[in-house]
Amino acid sequence: MALRTIRLLGDPVLNKVCREVTEVTPKIKVLIDDMLETMYEAEGVGLAAPQVGVLRRIVTIDIGEGPIIMINPRIVSADGEQVGGEACLSYPGKAGQVTRPNHVVARALDENMEEFEIDATELLARAICHEIDHLDGHMYTEFVEGDIYDVEAEEEE
Ligand code: ZN
């Protein structure tokens, strides 16, 4: 495994739509391992492949309950609402208030290309929405309500 460089807000790679994964090649496996290592090193709760410069629909998430790897993730239902602070490893030291669904059901493929479903609430629902946005070229900063503010490093997402 190796650490990858996290791309920062303003890098055009963060505004591109990512391609679906059709096969988990050895290269994709290495990418996933590197994404996990990079996410943990940066103490983030989620990372999307474009944040390390790869335009593929892959995200890694860990809200403290173990790693979740989602390939070609999509939200199949969403309801409720949560308002809270959100941050991003691609915009270190900053956060802003974003409204997200409080509950989402998402489907994705695992590393064996087997489909699974996640029923997520609160922080996990927020993380899934945030990371899938990255795959479509969107940063949370587009949806912030009010001002972006400074935060401590440990609060970054
Ligand atoms: Zn992010």
Tab-separated table of N, CA and C and ligand atoms in Angstrom:
chain	number	residue	atom	x	y	z
A	1	MET	N	0.847	-1.189	0.000
A	1	MET	CA	0.000	0.000	0.000
A	1	MET	C	0.882	1.238	0.000
A	2	ALA	N	0.306	2.278	-0.480
A	2	ALA	CA	1.053	3.537	-0.548
A	2	ALA	C	0.099	4.704	-0.357
A	3	LEU	N	0.636	5.731	0.237
A	3	LEU	CA	-0.156	6.948	0.375
A	3	LEU	C	-0.249	7.645	-0.972
A	4	ARG	N	-1.408	8.183	-1.260
A	4	ARG	CA	-1.567	8.970	-2.485
A	4	ARG	C	-1.769	10.431	-2.096
A	5	THR	N	-1.474	11.287	-3.028
A	5	THR	CA	-1.628	12.725	-2.791
A	5	THR	C	-3.098	13.101	-2.914
A	6	ILE	N	-3.608	13.758	-1.894
A	6	ILE	CA	-5.007	14.197	-1.930
A	6	ILE	C	-5.099	15.506	-2.708
A	7	ARG	N	-5.940	15.485	-3.738
A	7	ARG	CA	-6.141	16.674	-4.569
A	7	ARG	C	-6.984	17.684	-3.801
A	8	LEU	N	-6.662	18.955	-3.985
A	8	LEU	CA	-7.310	20.013	-3.226
A	8	LEU	C	-8.285	20.812	-4.073
A	9	LEU	N	-9.247	21.419	-3.378
A	9	LEU	CA	-10.252	22.274	-4.022
A	9	LEU	C	-9.566	23.189	-5.030
A	10	GLY	N	-10.121	23.248	-6.226
A	10	GLY	CA	-9.512	24.050	-7.280
A	10	GLY	C	-8.833	23.174	-8.324
A	11	ASP	N	-8.500	21.930	-7.924
A	11	ASP	CA	-7.936	20.981	-8.890
A	11	ASP	C	-9.078	20.517	-9.803
A	12	PRO	N	-8.931	20.663	-11.113
A	12	PRO	CA	-10.046	20.334	-12.025
A	12	PRO	C	-10.511	18.878	-11.943
A	13	VAL	N	-9.653	17.981	-11.454
A	13	VAL	CA	-10.046	16.572	-11.364
A	13	VAL	C	-11.249	16.398	-10.425
A	14	LEU	N	-11.413	17.343	-9.499
A	14	LEU	CA	-12.509	17.258	-8.525
A	14	LEU	C	-13.854	17.682	-9.114
A	15	ASN	N	-13.842	18.176	-10.323
A	15	ASN	CA	-15.091	18.621	-10.954
A	15	ASN	C	-15.493	17.758	-12.140
A	16	LYS	N	-14.878	16.583	-12.250
A	16	LYS	CA	-15.189	15.697	-13.374
A	16	LYS	C	-16.091	14.553	-12.919
A	17	VAL	N	-16.867	14.040	-13.860
A	17	VAL	CA	-17.733	12.898	-13.572
A	17	VAL	C	-16.910	11.616	-13.761
A	18	CYS	N	-16.965	10.728	-12.763
A	18	CYS	CA	-16.145	9.516	-12.797
A	18	CYS	C	-16.824	8.395	-13.584
A	19	ARG	N	-15.997	7.525	-14.130
A	19	ARG	CA	-16.491	6.379	-14.895
A	19	ARG	C	-16.797	5.203	-13.977
A	20	GLU	N	-17.782	4.403	-14.384
A	20	GLU	CA	-18.101	3.191	-13.627
A	20	GLU	C	-16.957	2.188	-13.719
A	21	VAL	N	-16.867	1.352	-12.697
A	21	VAL	CA	-15.899	0.254	-12.694
A	21	VAL	C	-16.595	-0.974	-13.263
A	22	THR	N	-15.986	-1.617	-14.254
A	22	THR	CA	-16.599	-2.808	-14.848
A	22	THR	C	-15.887	-4.080	-14.412
A	23	GLU	N	-14.676	-3.918	-13.871
A	23	GLU	CA	-13.895	-5.088	-13.464
A	23	GLU	C	-12.909	-4.646	-12.386
A	24	VAL	N	-12.800	-5.454	-11.326
A	24	VAL	CA	-11.826	-5.128	-10.278
A	24	VAL	C	-10.480	-5.739	-10.673
A	25	THR	N	-9.718	-4.948	-11.370
A	25	THR	CA	-8.388	-5.382	-11.833
A	25	THR	C	-7.390	-5.272	-10.675
A	26	PRO	N	-6.207	-5.861	-10.808
A	26	PRO	CA	-5.169	-5.674	-9.781
A	26	PRO	C	-4.890	-4.185	-9.517
A	27	LYS	N	-4.942	-3.382	-10.553
A	27	LYS	CA	-4.705	-1.950	-10.398
A	27	LYS	C	-5.785	-1.288	-9.534
A	28	ILE	N	-7.037	-1.730	-9.732
A	28	ILE	CA	-8.144	-1.195	-8.916
A	28	ILE	C	-7.993	-1.645	-7.464
A	29	LYS	N	-7.556	-2.898	-7.269
A	29	LYS	CA	-7.340	-3.388	-5.894
A	29	LYS	C	-6.290	-2.547	-5.178
A	30	VAL	N	-5.204	-2.242	-5.879
A	30	VAL	CA	-4.150	-1.402	-5.296
A	30	VAL	C	-4.708	-0.012	-4.981
A	31	LEU	N	-5.505	0.507	-5.907
A	31	LEU	CA	-6.114	1.826	-5.690
A	31	LEU	C	-6.950	1.827	-4.412
A	32	ILE	N	-7.778	0.799	-4.233
A	32	ILE	CA	-8.637	0.718	-3.045
A	32	ILE	C	-7.791	0.651	-1.774
A	33	ASP	N	-6.756	-0.188	-1.779
A	33	ASP	CA	-5.868	-0.276	-0.607
A	33	ASP	C	-5.212	1.074	-0.318
A	34	ASP	N	-4.779	1.733	-1.373
A	34	ASP	CA	-4.133	3.037	-1.204
A	34	ASP	C	-5.117	4.083	-0.694
A	35	MET	N	-6.353	4.007	-1.184
A	35	MET	CA	-7.373	4.966	-0.721
A	35	MET	C	-7.634	4.787	0.772
A	36	LEU	N	-7.731	3.527	1.221
A	36	LEU	CA	-7.955	3.277	2.652
A	36	LEU	C	-6.786	3.832	3.467
A	37	GLU	N	-5.571	3.531	3.020
A	37	GLU	CA	-4.396	3.994	3.762
A	37	GLU	C	-4.356	5.527	3.806
A	38	THR	N	-4.651	6.139	2.677
A	38	THR	CA	-4.619	7.602	2.575
A	38	THR	C	-5.696	8.230	3.457
A	39	MET	N	-6.892	7.602	3.456
A	39	MET	CA	-8.000	8.104	4.280
A	39	MET	C	-7.655	8.026	5.763
A	40	TYR	N	-7.097	6.881	6.197
A	40	TYR	CA	-6.764	6.731	7.622
A	40	TYR	C	-5.627	7.663	8.025
A	41	GLU	N	-4.625	7.785	7.165
A	41	GLU	CA	-3.493	8.674	7.455
A	41	GLU	C	-3.972	10.113	7.635
A	42	ALA	N	-4.956	10.507	6.808
A	42	ALA	CA	-5.464	11.879	6.861
A	42	ALA	C	-6.547	12.040	7.929
A	43	GLU	N	-6.900	10.916	8.600
A	43	GLU	CA	-7.936	10.908	9.633
A	43	GLU	C	-9.275	11.410	9.100
A	44	GLY	N	-9.588	10.975	7.881
A	44	GLY	CA	-10.879	11.313	7.300
A	44	GLY	C	-11.859	10.173	7.513
A	45	VAL	N	-13.152	10.462	7.360
A	45	VAL	CA	-14.162	9.402	7.454
A	45	VAL	C	-14.574	8.898	6.080
A	46	GLY	N	-14.074	9.551	5.039
A	46	GLY	CA	-14.415	9.090	3.692
A	46	GLY	C	-13.451	9.657	2.668
A	47	LEU	N	-13.329	8.912	1.572
A	47	LEU	CA	-12.472	9.370	0.479
A	47	LEU	C	-13.042	8.821	-0.828
A	48	ALA	N	-13.032	9.645	-1.849
A	48	ALA	CA	-13.502	9.216	-3.170
A	48	ALA	C	-12.306	9.204	-4.126
A	49	ALA	N	-12.344	8.263	-5.086
A	49	ALA	CA	-11.198	8.091	-5.990
A	49	ALA	C	-10.740	9.394	-6.665
A	50	PRO	N	-11.656	10.269	-7.100
A	50	PRO	CA	-11.162	11.498	-7.737
A	50	PRO	C	-10.316	12.363	-6.801
A	51	GLN	N	-10.498	12.183	-5.495
A	51	GLN	CA	-9.681	12.952	-4.548
A	51	GLN	C	-8.216	12.526	-4.571
A	52	VAL	N	-7.954	11.339	-5.138
A	52	VAL	CA	-6.555	10.946	-5.346
A	52	VAL	C	-6.256	10.928	-6.850
A	53	GLY	N	-7.095	11.634	-7.617
A	53	GLY	CA	-6.792	11.865	-9.028
A	53	GLY	C	-7.222	10.763	-9.979
A	54	VAL	N	-8.067	9.832	-9.494
A	54	VAL	CA	-8.504	8.718	-10.349
A	54	VAL	C	-10.002	8.855	-10.606
A	55	LEU	N	-10.383	8.957	-11.869
A	55	LEU	CA	-11.789	9.222	-12.214
A	55	LEU	C	-12.591	7.928	-12.343
A	56	ARG	N	-12.657	7.199	-11.247
A	56	ARG	CA	-13.419	5.955	-11.177
A	56	ARG	C	-14.401	6.038	-10.032
A	57	ARG	N	-15.557	5.318	-10.171
A	57	ARG	CA	-16.610	5.416	-9.165
A	57	ARG	C	-16.334	4.464	-7.998
A	58	ILE	N	-15.413	4.894	-7.137
A	58	ILE	CA	-15.021	4.118	-5.962
A	58	ILE	C	-14.935	5.066	-4.767
A	59	VAL	N	-15.529	4.645	-3.641
A	59	VAL	CA	-15.368	5.419	-2.419
A	59	VAL	C	-15.017	4.489	-1.263
A	60	THR	N	-14.275	5.035	-0.307
A	60	THR	CA	-14.017	4.333	0.947
A	60	THR	C	-14.564	5.210	2.070
A	61	ILE	N	-15.151	4.551	3.056
A	61	ILE	CA	-15.755	5.261	4.192
A	61	ILE	C	-15.430	4.476	5.454
A	62	ASP	N	-15.132	5.191	6.539
A	62	ASP	CA	-15.067	4.562	7.851
A	62	ASP	C	-15.449	5.620	8.871
A	63	ILE	N	-16.629	5.443	9.449
A	63	ILE	CA	-17.074	6.424	10.456
A	63	ILE	C	-16.710	5.941	11.861
A	64	GLY	N	-15.765	4.977	11.914
A	64	GLY	CA	-15.344	4.444	13.201
A	64	GLY	C	-15.923	3.069	13.467
A	65	GLU	N	-16.580	2.511	12.449
A	65	GLU	CA	-17.206	1.192	12.595
A	65	GLU	C	-16.604	0.186	11.623
A	66	GLY	N	-15.427	0.511	11.091
A	66	GLY	CA	-14.780	-0.380	10.138
A	66	GLY	C	-14.920	0.134	8.719
A	67	PRO	N	-14.008	-0.320	7.855
A	67	PRO	CA	-13.994	0.203	6.489
A	67	PRO	C	-15.163	-0.294	5.638
A	68	ILE	N	-15.695	0.613	4.833
A	68	ILE	CA	-16.716	0.273	3.840
A	68	ILE	C	-16.146	0.671	2.485
A	69	ILE	N	-16.148	-0.274	1.558
A	69	ILE	CA	-15.668	0.001	0.197
A	69	ILE	C	-16.869	-0.077	-0.719
A	70	MET	N	-17.119	0.991	-1.464
A	70	MET	CA	-18.278	1.026	-2.355
A	70	MET	C	-17.806	1.306	-3.779
A	71	ILE	N	-18.125	0.362	-4.654
A	71	ILE	CA	-17.816	0.512	-6.078
A	71	ILE	C	-19.129	0.790	-6.809
A	72	ASN	N	-19.123	1.775	-7.684
A	72	ASN	CA	-20.331	2.199	-8.410
A	72	ASN	C	-21.515	2.428	-7.464
A	73	PRO	N	-21.296	3.161	-6.368
A	73	PRO	CA	-22.389	3.337	-5.398
A	73	PRO	C	-23.497	4.226	-5.946
A	74	ARG	N	-24.705	3.945	-5.478
A	74	ARG	CA	-25.819	4.826	-5.830
A	74	ARG	C	-26.832	4.819	-4.698
A	75	ILE	N	-27.513	5.936	-4.562
A	75	ILE	CA	-28.535	6.047	-3.526
A	75	ILE	C	-29.858	5.622	-4.137
A	76	VAL	N	-30.518	4.659	-3.511
A	76	VAL	CA	-31.780	4.175	-4.059
A	76	VAL	C	-32.989	4.769	-3.345
A	77	SER	N	-32.792	5.235	-2.109
A	77	SER	CA	-33.860	5.995	-1.476
A	77	SER	C	-33.265	6.887	-0.400
A	78	ALA	N	-33.935	7.985	-0.166
A	78	ALA	CA	-33.465	8.951	0.825
A	78	ALA	C	-34.670	9.604	1.463
A	79	ASP	N	-34.580	9.804	2.796
A	79	ASP	CA	-35.655	10.543	3.450
A	79	ASP	C	-35.140	11.226	4.704
A	80	GLY	N	-35.967	12.077	5.235
A	80	GLY	CA	-35.579	12.841	6.415
A	80	GLY	C	-34.575	13.918	6.067
A	81	GLU	N	-34.125	14.600	7.093
A	81	GLU	CA	-33.221	15.719	6.872
A	81	GLU	C	-32.308	15.867	8.077
A	82	GLN	N	-31.045	16.143	7.838
A	82	GLN	CA	-30.124	16.480	8.921
A	82	GLN	C	-29.350	17.721	8.488
A	83	VAL	N	-29.148	18.601	9.438
A	83	VAL	CA	-28.390	19.820	9.177
A	83	VAL	C	-27.148	19.754	10.059
A	84	GLY	N	-25.986	19.887	9.457
A	84	GLY	CA	-24.789	19.789	10.279
A	84	GLY	C	-23.548	20.235	9.545
A	85	GLY	N	-22.470	20.290	10.296
A	85	GLY	CA	-21.185	20.703	9.739
A	85	GLY	C	-20.598	19.592	8.885
A	86	GLU	N	-20.002	19.997	7.791
A	86	GLU	CA	-19.407	19.020	6.881
A	86	GLU	C	-18.044	19.554	6.455
A	87	ALA	N	-17.112	18.622	6.264
A	87	ALA	CA	-15.766	19.011	5.856
A	87	ALA	C	-15.251	18.012	4.842
A	88	CYS	N	-14.074	18.271	4.301
A	88	CYS	CA	-13.576	17.449	3.206
A	88	CYS	C	-12.061	17.456	3.214
A	89	LEU	N	-11.475	16.293	2.982
A	89	LEU	CA	-10.011	16.204	2.947
A	89	LEU	C	-9.419	17.039	1.803
A	90	SER	N	-10.251	17.364	0.820
A	90	SER	CA	-9.771	18.189	-0.284
A	90	SER	C	-9.864	19.687	0.008
A	91	TYR	N	-10.324	20.002	1.222
A	91	TYR	CA	-10.405	21.409	1.624
A	91	TYR	C	-10.065	21.481	3.105
A	92	PRO	N	-8.802	21.181	3.423
A	92	PRO	CA	-8.411	21.015	4.820
A	92	PRO	C	-8.605	22.277	5.656
A	93	GLY	N	-8.983	22.030	6.913
A	93	GLY	CA	-9.095	23.131	7.867
A	93	GLY	C	-10.379	23.932	7.774
A	94	LYS	N	-11.290	23.488	6.883
A	94	LYS	CA	-12.526	24.244	6.669
A	94	LYS	C	-13.728	23.335	6.863
A	95	ALA	N	-14.870	23.950	7.166
A	95	ALA	CA	-16.132	23.217	7.248
A	95	ALA	C	-17.267	24.175	6.960
A	96	GLY	N	-18.426	23.597	6.721
A	96	GLY	CA	-19.604	24.428	6.475
A	96	GLY	C	-20.851	23.611	6.698
A	97	GLN	N	-21.955	24.305	6.904
A	97	GLN	CA	-23.220	23.626	7.183
A	97	GLN	C	-23.882	23.165	5.888
A	98	VAL	N	-24.231	21.880	5.877
A	98	VAL	CA	-24.895	21.304	4.705
A	98	VAL	C	-26.088	20.480	5.179
A	99	THR	N	-27.217	20.617	4.496
A	99	THR	CA	-28.387	19.794	4.793
A	99	THR	C	-28.339	18.540	3.926
A	100	ARG	N	-28.483	17.399	4.568
A	100	ARG	CA	-28.467	16.105	3.872
A	100	ARG	C	-29.672	15.289	4.325
A	101	PRO	N	-30.004	14.223	3.582
A	101	PRO	CA	-31.036	13.307	4.097
A	101	PRO	C	-30.545	12.648	5.387
A	102	ASN	N	-31.444	12.398	6.319
A	102	ASN	CA	-31.015	11.739	7.558
A	102	ASN	C	-30.929	10.226	7.394
A	103	HIS	N	-31.527	9.732	6.338
A	103	HIS	CA	-31.559	8.288	6.102
A	103	HIS	C	-31.426	8.031	4.611
A	104	VAL	N	-30.484	7.184	4.247
A	104	VAL	CA	-30.387	6.766	2.847
A	104	VAL	C	-30.225	5.250	2.774
A	105	VAL	N	-30.740	4.689	1.701
A	105	VAL	CA	-30.424	3.311	1.356
A	105	VAL	C	-29.568	3.402	0.095
A	106	ALA	N	-28.382	2.793	0.154
A	106	ALA	CA	-27.459	2.859	-0.977
A	106	ALA	C	-27.093	1.451	-1.418
A	107	ARG	N	-26.863	1.309	-2.711
A	107	ARG	CA	-26.378	0.039	-3.238
A	107	ARG	C	-25.041	0.272	-3.909
A	108	ALA	N	-24.183	-0.747	-3.825
A	108	ALA	CA	-22.853	-0.654	-4.433
A	108	ALA	C	-22.343	-2.066	-4.666
A	109	LEU	N	-21.223	-2.159	-5.337
A	109	LEU	CA	-20.540	-3.434	-5.511
A	109	LEU	C	-19.366	-3.490	-4.533
A	110	ASP	N	-19.075	-4.696	-4.043
A	110	ASP	CA	-17.886	-4.858	-3.210
A	110	ASP	C	-16.690	-5.246	-4.097
A	111	GLU	N	-15.571	-5.582	-3.468
A	111	GLU	CA	-14.354	-5.875	-4.236
A	111	GLU	C	-14.464	-7.140	-5.093
A	112	ASN	N	-15.498	-7.938	-4.814
A	112	ASN	CA	-15.746	-9.122	-5.645
A	112	ASN	C	-16.844	-8.868	-6.675
A	113	MET	N	-17.203	-7.600	-6.841
A	113	MET	CA	-18.252	-7.181	-7.769
A	113	MET	C	-19.613	-7.773	-7.377
A	114	GLU	N	-19.791	-8.042	-6.091
A	114	GLU	CA	-21.084	-8.495	-5.571
A	114	GLU	C	-21.837	-7.277	-5.048
A	115	GLU	N	-23.117	-7.194	-5.415
A	115	GLU	CA	-23.901	-6.050	-4.957
A	115	GLU	C	-24.282	-6.199	-3.490
A	116	PHE	N	-24.208	-5.106	-2.759
A	116	PHE	CA	-24.693	-5.085	-1.379
A	116	PHE	C	-25.456	-3.790	-1.156
A	117	GLU	N	-26.214	-3.787	-0.059
A	117	GLU	CA	-27.037	-2.627	0.255
A	117	GLU	C	-26.669	-2.135	1.641
A	118	ILE	N	-26.640	-0.827	1.811
A	118	ILE	CA	-26.383	-0.232	3.122
A	118	ILE	C	-27.577	0.630	3.486
A	119	ASP	N	-28.070	0.419	4.710
A	119	ASP	CA	-29.128	1.247	5.254
A	119	ASP	C	-28.431	2.167	6.254
A	120	ALA	N	-28.352	3.445	5.931
A	120	ALA	CA	-27.509	4.349	6.712
A	120	ALA	C	-28.291	5.531	7.245
A	121	THR	N	-27.940	5.941	8.464
A	121	THR	CA	-28.530	7.148	9.036
A	121	THR	C	-27.414	8.073	9.494
A	122	GLU	N	-27.795	9.297	9.792
A	122	GLU	CA	-26.926	10.291	10.413
A	122	GLU	C	-25.561	10.401	9.723
A	123	LEU	N	-24.458	10.228	10.488
A	123	LEU	CA	-23.133	10.489	9.910
A	123	LEU	C	-22.842	9.602	8.697
A	124	LEU	N	-23.233	8.334	8.784
A	124	LEU	CA	-22.952	7.446	7.644
A	124	LEU	C	-23.741	7.875	6.405
A	125	ALA	N	-24.997	8.278	6.608
A	125	ALA	CA	-25.802	8.771	5.478
A	125	ALA	C	-25.153	10.017	4.880
A	126	ARG	N	-24.683	10.898	5.747
A	126	ARG	CA	-24.023	12.127	5.286
A	126	ARG	C	-22.758	11.787	4.498
A	127	ALA	N	-21.967	10.844	5.027
A	127	ALA	CA	-20.705	10.481	4.362
A	127	ALA	C	-20.973	9.879	2.981
A	128	ILE	N	-21.974	9.023	2.889
A	128	ILE	CA	-22.291	8.393	1.597
A	128	ILE	C	-22.702	9.464	0.581
A	129	CYS	N	-23.557	10.391	0.998
A	129	CYS	CA	-23.986	11.464	0.083
A	129	CYS	C	-22.788	12.301	-0.360
A	130	HIS	N	-21.939	12.651	0.601
A	130	HIS	CA	-20.762	13.490	0.322
A	130	HIS	C	-19.826	12.810	-0.673
A	131	GLU	N	-19.572	11.511	-0.454
A	131	GLU	CA	-18.616	10.806	-1.321
A	131	GLU	C	-19.199	10.568	-2.721
A	132	ILE	N	-20.485	10.236	-2.787
A	132	ILE	CA	-21.091	10.036	-4.117
A	132	ILE	C	-21.089	11.358	-4.885
A	133	ASP	N	-21.288	12.465	-4.186
A	133	ASP	CA	-21.193	13.776	-4.856
A	133	ASP	C	-19.835	13.938	-5.542
A	134	HIS	N	-18.768	13.498	-4.855
A	134	HIS	CA	-17.428	13.599	-5.464
A	134	HIS	C	-17.366	12.859	-6.807
A	135	LEU	N	-18.049	11.710	-6.886
A	135	LEU	CA	-17.992	10.907	-8.115
A	135	LEU	C	-18.676	11.622	-9.275
A	136	ASP	N	-19.545	12.580	-8.942
A	136	ASP	CA	-20.215	13.366	-9.975
A	136	ASP	C	-19.594	14.754	-10.122
A	137	GLY	N	-18.429	14.928	-9.498
A	137	GLY	CA	-17.691	16.175	-9.683
A	137	GLY	C	-18.113	17.315	-8.773
A	138	HIS	N	-18.814	16.965	-7.685
A	138	HIS	CA	-19.312	18.020	-6.790
A	138	HIS	C	-18.608	18.023	-5.436
A	139	MET	N	-18.304	19.219	-4.965
A	139	MET	CA	-17.758	19.433	-3.623
A	139	MET	C	-18.879	19.957	-2.725
A	140	TYR	N	-18.777	19.650	-1.430
A	140	TYR	CA	-19.821	20.121	-0.501
A	140	TYR	C	-19.920	21.648	-0.482
A	141	THR	N	-18.810	22.291	-0.862
A	141	THR	CA	-18.787	23.761	-0.828
A	141	THR	C	-19.856	24.370	-1.742
A	142	GLU	N	-20.327	23.576	-2.724
A	142	GLU	CA	-21.393	24.059	-3.617
A	142	GLU	C	-22.736	24.139	-2.897
A	143	PHE	N	-22.858	23.367	-1.805
A	143	PHE	CA	-24.169	23.251	-1.132
A	143	PHE	C	-24.194	23.909	0.243
A	144	VAL	N	-23.095	24.564	0.613
A	144	VAL	CA	-22.999	25.131	1.956
A	144	VAL	C	-24.037	26.230	2.157
A	145	GLU	N	-24.638	26.169	3.354
A	145	GLU	CA	-25.594	27.209	3.754
A	145	GLU	C	-24.842	28.135	4.710
A	146	GLY	N	-24.684	29.360	4.318
A	146	GLY	CA	-23.932	30.297	5.165
A	146	GLY	C	-22.452	30.256	4.839
A	147	ASP	N	-21.645	30.621	5.820
A	147	ASP	CA	-20.209	30.770	5.580
A	147	ASP	C	-19.440	29.481	5.833
A	148	ILE	N	-18.341	29.340	5.112
A	148	ILE	CA	-17.365	28.295	5.409
A	148	ILE	C	-16.532	28.797	6.585
A	149	TYR	N	-16.269	27.902	7.547
A	149	TYR	CA	-15.518	28.346	8.727
A	149	TYR	C	-14.306	27.453	8.975
A	150	ASP	N	-13.404	27.932	9.814
A	150	ASP	CA	-12.178	27.179	10.138
A	150	ASP	C	-12.480	26.126	11.190
A	151	VAL	N	-11.866	24.951	11.049
A	151	VAL	CA	-12.031	23.881	12.033
A	151	VAL	C	-10.687	23.279	12.394
A	152	GLU	N	-10.711	22.509	13.482
A	152	GLU	CA	-9.533	21.726	13.863
A	152	GLU	C	-9.421	20.536	12.930
A	153	ALA	N	-8.203	20.044	12.736
A	153	ALA	CA	-7.931	18.957	11.809
A	153	ALA	C	-8.755	17.706	12.111
A	154	GLU	N	-8.998	17.389	13.382
A	154	GLU	CA	-9.678	16.135	13.712
A	154	GLU	C	-11.155	16.132	13.331
A	155	GLU	N	-11.702	17.282	12.977
A	155	GLU	CA	-13.107	17.320	12.572
A	155	GLU	C	-13.289	17.145	11.082
A	156	GLU	N	-12.188	17.045	10.351
A	156	GLU	CA	-12.309	16.958	8.892
A	156	GLU	C	-12.849	15.614	8.445
A	157	GLU	N	-13.531	15.671	7.328
A	157	GLU	CA	-14.205	14.480	6.818
A	157	GLU	C	-13.508	13.998	5.572
B	1	ZN	ZN	-14.911	15.249	0.363
